[in-house]
Coordinates of C-alpha atoms in Angstrom, one line a residue:
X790 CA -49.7 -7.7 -26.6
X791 CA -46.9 -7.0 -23.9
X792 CA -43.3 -7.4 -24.7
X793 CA -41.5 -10.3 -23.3
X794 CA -39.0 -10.7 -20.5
X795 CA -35.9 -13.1 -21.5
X796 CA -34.4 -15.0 -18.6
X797 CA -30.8 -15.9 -19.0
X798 CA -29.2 -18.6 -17.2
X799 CA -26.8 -17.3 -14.4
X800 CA -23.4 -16.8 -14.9
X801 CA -21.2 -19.4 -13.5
X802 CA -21.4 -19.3 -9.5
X803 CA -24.5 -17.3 -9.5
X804 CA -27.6 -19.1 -7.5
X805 CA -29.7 -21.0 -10.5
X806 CA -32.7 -20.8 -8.0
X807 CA -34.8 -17.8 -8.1
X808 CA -37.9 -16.8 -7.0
X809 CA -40.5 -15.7 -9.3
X810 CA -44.1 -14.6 -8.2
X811 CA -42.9 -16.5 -5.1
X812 CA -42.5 -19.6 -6.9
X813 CA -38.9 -21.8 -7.2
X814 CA -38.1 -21.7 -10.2
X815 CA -34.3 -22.9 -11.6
X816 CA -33.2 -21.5 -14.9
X817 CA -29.1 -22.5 -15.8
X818 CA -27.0 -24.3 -17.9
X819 CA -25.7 -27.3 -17.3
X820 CA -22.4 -29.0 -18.5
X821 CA -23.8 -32.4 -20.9
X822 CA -20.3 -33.5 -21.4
X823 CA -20.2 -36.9 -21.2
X824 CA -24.2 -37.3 -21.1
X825 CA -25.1 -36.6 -24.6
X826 CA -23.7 -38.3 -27.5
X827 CA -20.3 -36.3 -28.4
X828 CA -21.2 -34.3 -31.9
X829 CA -25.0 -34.6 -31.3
X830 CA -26.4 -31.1 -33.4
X831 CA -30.1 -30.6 -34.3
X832 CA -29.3 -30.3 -37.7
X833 CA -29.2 -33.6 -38.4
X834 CA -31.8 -34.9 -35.5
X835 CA -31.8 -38.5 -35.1
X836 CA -34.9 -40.6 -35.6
X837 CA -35.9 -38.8 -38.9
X838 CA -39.4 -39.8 -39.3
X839 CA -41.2 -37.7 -42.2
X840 CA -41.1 -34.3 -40.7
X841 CA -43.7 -34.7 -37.8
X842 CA -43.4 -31.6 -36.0
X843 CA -42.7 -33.5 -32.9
X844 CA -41.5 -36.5 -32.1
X845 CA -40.5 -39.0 -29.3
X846 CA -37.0 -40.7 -30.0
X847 CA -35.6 -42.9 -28.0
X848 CA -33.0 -41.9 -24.8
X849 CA -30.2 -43.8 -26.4
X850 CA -29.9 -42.3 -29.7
X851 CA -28.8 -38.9 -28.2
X852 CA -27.6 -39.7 -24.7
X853 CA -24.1 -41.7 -23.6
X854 CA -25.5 -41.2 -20.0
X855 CA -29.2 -41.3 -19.6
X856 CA -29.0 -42.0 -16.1
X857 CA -26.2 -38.9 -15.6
X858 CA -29.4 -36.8 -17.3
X859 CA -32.0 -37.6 -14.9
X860 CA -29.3 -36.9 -11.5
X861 CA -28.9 -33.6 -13.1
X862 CA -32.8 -32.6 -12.7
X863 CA -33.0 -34.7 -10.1
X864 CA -30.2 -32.1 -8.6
X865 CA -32.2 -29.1 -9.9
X866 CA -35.6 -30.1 -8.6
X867 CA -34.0 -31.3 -5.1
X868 CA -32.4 -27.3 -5.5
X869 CA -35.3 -26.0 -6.3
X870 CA -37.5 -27.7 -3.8
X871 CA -34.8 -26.4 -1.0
X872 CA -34.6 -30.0 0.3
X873 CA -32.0 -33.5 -0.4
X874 CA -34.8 -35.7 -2.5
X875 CA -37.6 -33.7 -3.1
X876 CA -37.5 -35.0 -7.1
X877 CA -37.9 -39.0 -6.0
X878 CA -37.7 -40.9 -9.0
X879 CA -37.0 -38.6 -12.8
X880 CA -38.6 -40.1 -15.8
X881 CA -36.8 -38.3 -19.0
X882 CA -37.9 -38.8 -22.2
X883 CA -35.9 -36.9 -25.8
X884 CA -37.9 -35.0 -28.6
X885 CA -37.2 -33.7 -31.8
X886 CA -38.8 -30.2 -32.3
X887 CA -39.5 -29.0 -35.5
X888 CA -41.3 -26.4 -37.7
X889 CA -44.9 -26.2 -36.3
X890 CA -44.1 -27.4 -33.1
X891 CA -45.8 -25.3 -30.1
X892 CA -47.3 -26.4 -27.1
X893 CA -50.6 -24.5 -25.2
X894 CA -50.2 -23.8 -21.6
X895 CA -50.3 -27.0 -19.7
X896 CA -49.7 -27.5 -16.3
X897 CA -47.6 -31.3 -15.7
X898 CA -49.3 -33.9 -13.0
X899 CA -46.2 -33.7 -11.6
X900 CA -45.0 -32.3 -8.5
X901 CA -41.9 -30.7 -10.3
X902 CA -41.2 -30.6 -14.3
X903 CA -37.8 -29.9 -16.6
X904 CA -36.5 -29.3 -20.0
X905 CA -33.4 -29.4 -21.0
X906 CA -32.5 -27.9 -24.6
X907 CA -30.1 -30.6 -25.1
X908 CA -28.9 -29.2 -29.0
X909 CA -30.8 -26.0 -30.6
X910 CA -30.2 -24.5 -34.3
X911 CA -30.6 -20.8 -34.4
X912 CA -34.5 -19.3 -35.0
X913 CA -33.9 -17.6 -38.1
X914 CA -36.2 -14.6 -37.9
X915 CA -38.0 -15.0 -34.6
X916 CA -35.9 -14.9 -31.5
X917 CA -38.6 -16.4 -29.0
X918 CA -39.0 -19.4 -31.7
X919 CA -39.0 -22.7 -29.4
X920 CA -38.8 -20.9 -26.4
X921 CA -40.1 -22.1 -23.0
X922 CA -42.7 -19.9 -21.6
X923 CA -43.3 -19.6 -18.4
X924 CA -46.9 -18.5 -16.4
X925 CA -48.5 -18.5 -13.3
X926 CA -52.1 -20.4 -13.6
X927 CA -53.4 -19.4 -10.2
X928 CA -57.1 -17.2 -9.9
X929 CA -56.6 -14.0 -10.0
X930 CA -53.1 -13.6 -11.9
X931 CA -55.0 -13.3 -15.3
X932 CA -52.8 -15.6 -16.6
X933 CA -50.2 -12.9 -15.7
X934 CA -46.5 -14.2 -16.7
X935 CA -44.7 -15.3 -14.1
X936 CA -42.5 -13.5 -12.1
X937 CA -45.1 -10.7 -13.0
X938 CA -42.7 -7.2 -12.8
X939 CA -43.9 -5.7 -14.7
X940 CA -47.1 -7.4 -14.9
X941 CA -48.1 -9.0 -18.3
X942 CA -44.9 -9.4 -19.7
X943 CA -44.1 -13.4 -20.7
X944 CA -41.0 -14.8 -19.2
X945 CA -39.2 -17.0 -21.5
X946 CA -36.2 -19.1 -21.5
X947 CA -34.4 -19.5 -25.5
X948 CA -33.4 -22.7 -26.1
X949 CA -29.4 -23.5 -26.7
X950 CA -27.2 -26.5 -25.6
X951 CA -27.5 -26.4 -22.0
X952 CA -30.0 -24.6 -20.7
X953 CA -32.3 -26.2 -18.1
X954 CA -35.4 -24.8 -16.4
X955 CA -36.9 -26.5 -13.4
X956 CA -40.4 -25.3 -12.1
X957 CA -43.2 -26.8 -10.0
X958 CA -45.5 -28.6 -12.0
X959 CA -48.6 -27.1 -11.2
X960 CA -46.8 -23.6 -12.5
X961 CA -48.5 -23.2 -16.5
X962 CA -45.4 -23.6 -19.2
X963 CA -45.9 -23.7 -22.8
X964 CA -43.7 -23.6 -26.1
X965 CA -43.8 -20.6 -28.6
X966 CA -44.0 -22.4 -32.0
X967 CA -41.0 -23.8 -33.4
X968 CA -40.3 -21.6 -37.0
X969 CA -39.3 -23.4 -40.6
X970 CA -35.5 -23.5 -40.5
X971 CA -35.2 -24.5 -37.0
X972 CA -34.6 -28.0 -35.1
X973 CA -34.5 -28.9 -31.3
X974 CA -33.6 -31.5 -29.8
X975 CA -35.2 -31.4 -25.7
X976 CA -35.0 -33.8 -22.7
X977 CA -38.6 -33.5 -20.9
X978 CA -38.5 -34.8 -17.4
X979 CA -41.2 -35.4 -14.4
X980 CA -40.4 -36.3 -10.9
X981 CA -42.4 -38.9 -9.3
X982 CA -45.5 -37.8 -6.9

């Protein structure tokens, strides 16, 4: 096993768009006053529903402004893209992520794909708990982690209250499992094809 390569979003002013393995890929934070509900934390996730490791809940338990959501990755995936309405229509649904909770590598049939980490409680021991991985699925990468340099290494975004990536849909993502102790709460979106 390879060690892992961290991206952190930009510092404020820096392009959010960069290029990894050749691919668009956007990676920021975004401002969610006004969006999500003022005080929402994941310690106390809405919807409580018997500890399911994930779990749908619906936009307007968490969000003042769902519609304010989906313009922002709209935004990104237009950025992304390079072009003024590349995204089309964003569907956004919310999850709860908890203990247990990973996802394999999955592609999305969609032409571009976003999560936004839209409140996060601290991974006690594990640092990539509830990460976003990122991977390129194309022949002859070997499943090598996108952007690649150095090869092997996984590229991961750690979830905290903000932080959005944006990346093609065909490009492979996956979650590292979710640890005891720790609670997200992630807007999922999908552009229309």
């Amino acid at each position: 096993m390879t060690a892992s390569t961290l991206i952190e979003p930009g510092a404020a002013g820096s392009p959010p768009v960069r290029l990894l393995w050749g691919t668009s890929v956007l990676v920021g934070n975004v401002d969610l006053d006004g969006i999500v509900r003022p005080g929402l934390t994941a310690t106390a996730p809405p919807g409580a529903d018997g500890g399911a490791a994930c779990r749908e809940v619906a936009a307007d338990e968490v969000l003042d402004d769902p519609r304010g959501l989906a313009r922002l990755f709209a935004e990104a995936m237009d950025a992304a893209a390079g072009r003024e309405g590349a995204a089309g229509a964003v569907d956004v649904t919310v999850q709860v992520w908890e203990a247990g909770h990973g996802v394999p590598a999955e592609a999305r049939p969609a032409e571009w794909a976003g999560w936004c980490y839209l409140a996060a409680t601290p991974a006690p021991a594990a640092h990539e708990s509830g990460c976003l991985a990122l991977a390129d699925p194309r022949p002859a990468s070997d499943q090598t982690a996108v952007p690649g340099l150095p090869w092997g290494r996984a590229v991961l975004a750690r979830p905290a209250r903000g932080v959005m990536v944006v990346a093609p849909g065909w490009l492979t993502t996956s979650v590292v499992p979710v640890e005891n102790g720790q609670r997200l709460i992630v807007a999922i979106a999908a552009s229309a094809r």
